[in-house]
Amino acid sequence: MGATGCMTFSWDDGHPSDMRVGELLDRHGLNGTFYIPMLARTGTMSVGRLRDLSRRFEMGGHTLHHLSLTKLSNPLAESEIHDGKTWMEQVTGQTCSMFCPPAGQYERKHLRMIAKAGFIGVRTIELLSLGYPRRACGLAIMPTTIQAKDHAPTTIIKHLLKRISLRGLWSYIVRGGVAGQWEPLARRMLERTAQIGGVFHLWGHSWELESEEQWSRLERILQLMGQMKGQLPCLSNGEICRRWGASSETLRNSQNLTRFAPPA
Ligand SMILES: [Zn+2]
């Protein structure tokens, strides 16, 4: 069986610069999901712009006020999850089916709240995975591959050790991540997806792309991904969860995909 893979993006927080990201994705014929709260400290785009973006891209829930679920009481966490979805659906007139917990922080009880609110999938901040979504509490849980941000190598290593992802850690070192720059790492992971299949998932915050260097890095990656989309279709997060987030076969494939072969 040949390797089947796909690509996706997600952008968090709804900063006005998301419009620029949307234009770039459009230019290269790429797809993805924007996770947007009604209010965030970093600033959010106007409702009119959000509606405009929602005509071309999937919009996901990110709580109503961009609050970390683990710091809220249960009733407040539940209403933040639910009300963020209701608000988004009122603005866009479309079903909001994907959710991303602010700061990537959630516990198992929050997954039950997210499922109860009617979402089908959750995007996490797990890095360096090419895995398909896995099932938990009736939801498809999506890991990611690369964040469009230079992390200090120690931050990534700490992050991977915290979730005991030794495979991710190993892959990070082998793929040259120790240099700390996201663009070359993204290129290597993209090549790997073309070889072995899986989901290449690039995510970020447009407010973090503010330096010219970051925008030009993003443009170079988007150009490459635009060239590869014949081989690796580019889908929204929700499309991937609907297509691959349900079966146990997916889970088996997913486990194989995170088990990287040693370098030749
Ligand atoms: Zn956020």
PDB file of N, CA, C and O in Angstrom, residues 31-76:
ATOM      1  N   ASN A  31      -5.468  25.022   2.436  1.00  0.00           N
ATOM      2  CA  ASN A  31      -6.635  25.040   3.308  1.00  0.00           C
ATOM      3  C   ASN A  31      -6.196  24.937   4.773  1.00  0.00           C
ATOM      4  O   ASN A  31      -5.065  24.577   5.059  1.00  0.00           O
ATOM      5  N   GLY A  32      -7.098  25.250   5.681  1.00  0.00           N
ATOM      6  CA  GLY A  32      -6.752  25.147   7.096  1.00  0.00           C
ATOM      7  C   GLY A  32      -7.887  25.656   7.952  1.00  0.00           C
ATOM      8  O   GLY A  32      -8.984  25.919   7.464  1.00  0.00           O
ATOM      9  N   THR A  33      -7.598  25.791   9.255  1.00  0.00           N
ATOM     10  CA  THR A  33      -8.627  26.145  10.234  1.00  0.00           C
ATOM     11  C   THR A  33      -8.109  27.279  11.116  1.00  0.00           C
ATOM     12  O   THR A  33      -6.940  27.274  11.513  1.00  0.00           O
ATOM     13  N   PHE A  34      -8.983  28.237  11.417  1.00  0.00           N
ATOM     14  CA  PHE A  34      -8.631  29.349  12.315  1.00  0.00           C
ATOM     15  C   PHE A  34      -9.417  29.178  13.616  1.00  0.00           C
ATOM     16  O   PHE A  34     -10.635  29.050  13.588  1.00  0.00           O
ATOM     17  N   TYR A  35      -8.706  29.141  14.744  1.00  0.00           N
ATOM     18  CA  TYR A  35      -9.350  29.007  16.060  1.00  0.00           C
ATOM     19  C   TYR A  35      -9.425  30.386  16.701  1.00  0.00           C
ATOM     20  O   TYR A  35      -8.379  30.971  17.038  1.00  0.00           O
ATOM     21  N   ILE A  36     -10.655  30.871  16.873  1.00  0.00           N
ATOM     22  CA  ILE A  36     -10.813  32.280  17.243  1.00  0.00           C
ATOM     23  C   ILE A  36     -11.743  32.477  18.438  1.00  0.00           C
ATOM     24  O   ILE A  36     -12.884  32.016  18.424  1.00  0.00           O
ATOM     25  N   PRO A  37     -11.259  33.170  19.481  1.00  0.00           N
ATOM     26  CA  PRO A  37     -12.127  33.541  20.602  1.00  0.00           C
ATOM     27  C   PRO A  37     -12.781  34.894  20.299  1.00  0.00           C
ATOM     28  O   PRO A  37     -12.341  35.611  19.393  1.00  0.00           O
ATOM     29  N   MET A  38     -13.793  35.263  21.051  1.00  0.00           N
ATOM     30  CA  MET A  38     -14.408  36.581  20.842  1.00  0.00           C
ATOM     31  C   MET A  38     -13.429  37.675  21.259  1.00  0.00           C
ATOM     32  O   MET A  38     -13.292  38.696  20.598  1.00  0.00           O
ATOM     33  N   LEU A  39     -12.715  37.438  22.372  1.00  0.00           N
ATOM     34  CA  LEU A  39     -11.740  38.408  22.879  1.00  0.00           C
ATOM     35  C   LEU A  39     -10.441  37.707  23.241  1.00  0.00           C
ATOM     36  O   LEU A  39     -10.459  36.595  23.764  1.00  0.00           O
ATOM     37  N   ALA A  40      -9.322  38.373  22.953  1.00  0.00           N
ATOM     38  CA  ALA A  40      -8.009  37.856  23.372  1.00  0.00           C
ATOM     39  C   ALA A  40      -7.129  39.052  23.675  1.00  0.00           C
ATOM     40  O   ALA A  40      -7.284  40.114  23.055  1.00  0.00           O
ATOM     41  N   ARG A  41      -6.184  38.864  24.625  1.00  0.00           N
ATOM     42  CA  ARG A  41      -5.298  39.970  25.020  1.00  0.00           C
ATOM     43  C   ARG A  41      -4.505  40.517  23.848  1.00  0.00           C
ATOM     44  O   ARG A  41      -4.181  41.693  23.784  1.00  0.00           O
ATOM     45  N   THR A  42      -4.162  39.655  22.881  1.00  0.00           N
ATOM     46  CA  THR A  42      -3.335  40.077  21.746  1.00  0.00           C
ATOM     47  C   THR A  42      -4.142  40.833  20.686  1.00  0.00           C
ATOM     48  O   THR A  42      -3.585  41.292  19.695  1.00  0.00           O
ATOM     49  N   GLY A  43      -5.476  40.930  20.858  1.00  0.00           N
ATOM     50  CA  GLY A  43      -6.318  41.662  19.909  1.00  0.00           C
ATOM     51  C   GLY A  43      -6.949  40.718  18.903  1.00  0.00           C
ATOM     52  O   GLY A  43      -6.338  39.741  18.474  1.00  0.00           O
ATOM     53  N   THR A  44      -8.199  41.001  18.539  1.00  0.00           N
ATOM     54  CA  THR A  44      -8.900  40.145  17.567  1.00  0.00           C
ATOM     55  C   THR A  44      -9.429  40.984  16.409  1.00  0.00           C
ATOM     56  O   THR A  44      -9.640  42.189  16.552  1.00  0.00           O
ATOM     57  N   MET A  45      -9.646  40.333  15.283  1.00  0.00           N
ATOM     58  CA  MET A  45     -10.165  41.016  14.094  1.00  0.00           C
ATOM     59  C   MET A  45     -11.640  41.382  14.290  1.00  0.00           C
ATOM     60  O   MET A  45     -12.308  40.846  15.180  1.00  0.00           O
ATOM     61  N   SER A  46     -12.146  42.271  13.435  1.00  0.00           N
ATOM     62  CA  SER A  46     -13.555  42.666  13.536  1.00  0.00           C
ATOM     63  C   SER A  46     -14.442  41.496  13.114  1.00  0.00           C
ATOM     64  O   SER A  46     -13.993  40.577  12.421  1.00  0.00           O
ATOM     65  N   VAL A  47     -15.700  41.561  13.545  1.00  0.00           N
ATOM     66  CA  VAL A  47     -16.660  40.515  13.205  1.00  0.00           C
ATOM     67  C   VAL A  47     -16.843  40.426  11.680  1.00  0.00           C
ATOM     68  O   VAL A  47     -16.965  39.339  11.117  1.00  0.00           O
ATOM     69  N   GLY A  48     -16.821  41.580  11.004  1.00  0.00           N
ATOM     70  CA  GLY A  48     -16.966  41.600   9.543  1.00  0.00           C
ATOM     71  C   GLY A  48     -15.839  40.835   8.862  1.00  0.00           C
ATOM     72  O   GLY A  48     -16.069  40.067   7.925  1.00  0.00           O
ATOM     73  N   ARG A  49     -14.627  41.042   9.353  1.00  0.00           N
ATOM     74  CA  ARG A  49     -13.474  40.344   8.760  1.00  0.00           C
ATOM     75  C   ARG A  49     -13.535  38.848   9.040  1.00  0.00           C
ATOM     76  O   ARG A  49     -13.194  38.029   8.194  1.00  0.00           O
ATOM     77  N   LEU A  50     -13.950  38.525  10.266  1.00  0.00           N
ATOM     78  CA  LEU A  50     -14.069  37.112  10.636  1.00  0.00           C
ATOM     79  C   LEU A  50     -15.059  36.419   9.692  1.00  0.00           C
ATOM     80  O   LEU A  50     -14.813  35.317   9.202  1.00  0.00           O
ATOM     81  N   ARG A  51     -16.188  37.104   9.451  1.00  0.00           N
ATOM     82  CA  ARG A  51     -17.212  36.541   8.567  1.00  0.00           C
ATOM     83  C   ARG A  51     -16.634  36.339   7.166  1.00  0.00           C
ATOM     84  O   ARG A  51     -16.863  35.308   6.523  1.00  0.00           O
ATOM     85  N   ASP A  52     -15.848  37.303   6.716  1.00  0.00           N
ATOM     86  CA  ASP A  52     -15.216  37.218   5.397  1.00  0.00           C
ATOM     87  C   ASP A  52     -14.276  36.001   5.334  1.00  0.00           C
ATOM     88  O   ASP A  52     -14.304  35.219   4.384  1.00  0.00           O
ATOM     89  N   LEU A  53     -13.458  35.838   6.384  1.00  0.00           N
ATOM     90  CA  LEU A  53     -12.508  34.717   6.432  1.00  0.00           C
ATOM     91  C   LEU A  53     -13.260  33.375   6.472  1.00  0.00           C
ATOM     92  O   LEU A  53     -12.817  32.382   5.885  1.00  0.00           O
ATOM     93  N   SER A  54     -14.415  33.363   7.147  1.00  0.00           N
ATOM     94  CA  SER A  54     -15.174  32.110   7.305  1.00  0.00           C
ATOM     95  C   SER A  54     -15.805  31.642   5.993  1.00  0.00           C
ATOM     96  O   SER A  54     -16.238  30.500   5.893  1.00  0.00           O
ATOM     97  N   ARG A  55     -15.875  32.528   4.997  1.00  0.00           N
ATOM     98  CA  ARG A  55     -16.410  32.098   3.701  1.00  0.00           C
ATOM     99  C   ARG A  55     -15.394  31.226   2.965  1.00  0.00           C
ATOM    100  O   ARG A  55     -15.744  30.466   2.075  1.00  0.00           O
ATOM    101  N   ARG A  56     -14.122  31.356   3.353  1.00  0.00           N
ATOM    102  CA  ARG A  56     -13.064  30.596   2.656  1.00  0.00           C
ATOM    103  C   ARG A  56     -12.431  29.520   3.521  1.00  0.00           C
ATOM    104  O   ARG A  56     -11.846  28.574   3.007  1.00  0.00           O
ATOM    105  N   PHE A  57     -12.510  29.671   4.846  1.00  0.00           N
ATOM    106  CA  PHE A  57     -11.815  28.728   5.729  1.00  0.00           C
ATOM    107  C   PHE A  57     -12.725  28.270   6.868  1.00  0.00           C
ATOM    108  O   PHE A  57     -13.652  28.978   7.240  1.00  0.00           O
ATOM    109  N   GLU A  58     -12.359  27.103   7.438  1.00  0.00           N
ATOM    110  CA  GLU A  58     -13.078  26.614   8.607  1.00  0.00           C
ATOM    111  C   GLU A  58     -12.713  27.452   9.833  1.00  0.00           C
ATOM    112  O   GLU A  58     -11.544  27.788  10.040  1.00  0.00           O
ATOM    113  N   MET A  59     -13.720  27.766  10.666  1.00  0.00           N
ATOM    114  CA  MET A  59     -13.507  28.521  11.904  1.00  0.00           C
ATOM    115  C   MET A  59     -13.754  27.576  13.083  1.00  0.00           C
ATOM    116  O   MET A  59     -14.784  26.901  13.125  1.00  0.00           O
ATOM    117  N   GLY A  60     -12.812  27.537  14.018  1.00  0.00           N
ATOM    118  CA  GLY A  60     -12.962  26.665  15.176  1.00  0.00           C
ATOM    119  C   GLY A  60     -13.133  27.463  16.456  1.00  0.00           C
ATOM    120  O   GLY A  60     -12.810  28.654  16.514  1.00  0.00           O
ATOM    121  N   GLY A  61     -13.624  26.792  17.508  1.00  0.00           N
ATOM    122  CA  GLY A  61     -13.816  27.430  18.809  1.00  0.00           C
ATOM    123  C   GLY A  61     -12.509  27.481  19.598  1.00  0.00           C
ATOM    124  O   GLY A  61     -11.680  26.571  19.513  1.00  0.00           O
ATOM    125  N   HIS A  62     -12.346  28.555  20.384  1.00  0.00           N
ATOM    126  CA  HIS A  62     -11.113  28.735  21.173  1.00  0.00           C
ATOM    127  C   HIS A  62     -11.493  29.373  22.512  1.00  0.00           C
ATOM    128  O   HIS A  62     -10.747  30.194  23.030  1.00  0.00           O
ATOM    129  N   THR A  63     -12.658  28.993  23.046  1.00  0.00           N
ATOM    130  CA  THR A  63     -13.361  29.588  24.195  1.00  0.00           C
ATOM    131  C   THR A  63     -13.836  31.004  23.837  1.00  0.00           C
ATOM    132  O   THR A  63     -13.392  31.575  22.841  1.00  0.00           O
ATOM    133  N   LEU A  64     -14.703  31.559  24.677  1.00  0.00           N
ATOM    134  CA  LEU A  64     -15.236  32.889  24.377  1.00  0.00           C
ATOM    135  C   LEU A  64     -14.210  33.979  24.686  1.00  0.00           C
ATOM    136  O   LEU A  64     -14.046  34.925  23.925  1.00  0.00           O
ATOM    137  N   HIS A  65     -13.472  33.829  25.797  1.00  0.00           N
ATOM    138  CA  HIS A  65     -12.561  34.896  26.234  1.00  0.00           C
ATOM    139  C   HIS A  65     -11.098  34.468  26.267  1.00  0.00           C
ATOM    140  O   HIS A  65     -10.300  35.047  26.995  1.00  0.00           O
ATOM    141  N   HIS A  66     -10.750  33.415  25.524  1.00  0.00           N
ATOM    142  CA  HIS A  66      -9.375  32.939  25.467  1.00  0.00           C
ATOM    143  C   HIS A  66      -8.820  32.648  26.864  1.00  0.00           C
ATOM    144  O   HIS A  66      -7.776  33.171  27.271  1.00  0.00           O
ATOM    145  N   LEU A  67      -9.533  31.807  27.608  1.00  0.00           N
ATOM    146  CA  LEU A  67      -9.137  31.474  28.974  1.00  0.00           C
ATOM    147  C   LEU A  67      -8.661  30.027  29.044  1.00  0.00           C
ATOM    148  O   LEU A  67      -9.231  29.144  28.402  1.00  0.00           O
ATOM    149  N   SER A  68      -7.622  29.820  29.827  1.00  0.00           N
ATOM    150  CA  SER A  68      -7.074  28.478  30.008  1.00  0.00           C
ATOM    151  C   SER A  68      -8.049  27.629  30.827  1.00  0.00           C
ATOM    152  O   SER A  68      -8.381  27.974  31.962  1.00  0.00           O
ATOM    153  N   LEU A  69      -8.509  26.522  30.258  1.00  0.00           N
ATOM    154  CA  LEU A  69      -9.554  25.708  30.894  1.00  0.00           C
ATOM    155  C   LEU A  69      -9.141  25.196  32.266  1.00  0.00           C
ATOM    156  O   LEU A  69      -9.966  25.113  33.183  1.00  0.00           O
ATOM    157  N   THR A  70      -7.867  24.865  32.428  1.00  0.00           N
ATOM    158  CA  THR A  70      -7.420  24.261  33.693  1.00  0.00           C
ATOM    159  C   THR A  70      -7.424  25.267  34.840  1.00  0.00           C
ATOM    160  O   THR A  70      -7.273  24.891  36.000  1.00  0.00           O
ATOM    161  N   LYS A  71      -7.579  26.564  34.521  1.00  0.00           N
ATOM    162  CA  LYS A  71      -7.607  27.574  35.587  1.00  0.00           C
ATOM    163  C   LYS A  71      -9.034  27.988  35.939  1.00  0.00           C
ATOM    164  O   LYS A  71      -9.237  28.880  36.753  1.00  0.00           O
ATOM    165  N   LEU A  72     -10.032  27.352  35.297  1.00  0.00           N
ATOM    166  CA  LEU A  72     -11.424  27.748  35.523  1.00  0.00           C
ATOM    167  C   LEU A  72     -12.170  26.699  36.351  1.00  0.00           C
ATOM    168  O   LEU A  72     -11.817  25.522  36.328  1.00  0.00           O
ATOM    169  N   SER A  73     -13.233  27.159  37.036  1.00  0.00           N
ATOM    170  CA  SER A  73     -14.126  26.207  37.711  1.00  0.00           C
ATOM    171  C   SER A  73     -14.845  25.406  36.618  1.00  0.00           C
ATOM    172  O   SER A  73     -14.893  25.843  35.465  1.00  0.00           O
ATOM    173  N   ASN A  74     -15.408  24.248  36.993  1.00  0.00           N
ATOM    174  CA  ASN A  74     -16.101  23.433  35.989  1.00  0.00           C
ATOM    175  C   ASN A  74     -17.221  24.168  35.279  1.00  0.00           C
ATOM    176  O   ASN A  74     -17.285  24.143  34.050  1.00  0.00           O
ATOM    177  N   PRO A  75     -18.132  24.873  36.025  1.00  0.00           N
ATOM    178  CA  PRO A  75     -19.220  25.565  35.314  1.00  0.00           C
ATOM    179  C   PRO A  75     -18.703  26.647  34.354  1.00  0.00           C
ATOM    180  O   PRO A  75     -19.221  26.811  33.252  1.00  0.00           O
ATOM    181  N   LEU A  76     -17.631  27.342  34.772  1.00  0.00           N
ATOM    182  CA  LEU A  76     -17.092  28.407  33.918  1.00  0.00           C
ATOM    183  C   LEU A  76     -16.420  27.812  32.671  1.00  0.00           C
ATOM    184  O   LEU A  76     -16.574  28.333  31.551  1.00  0.00           O
TER     185      LEU A  76
END
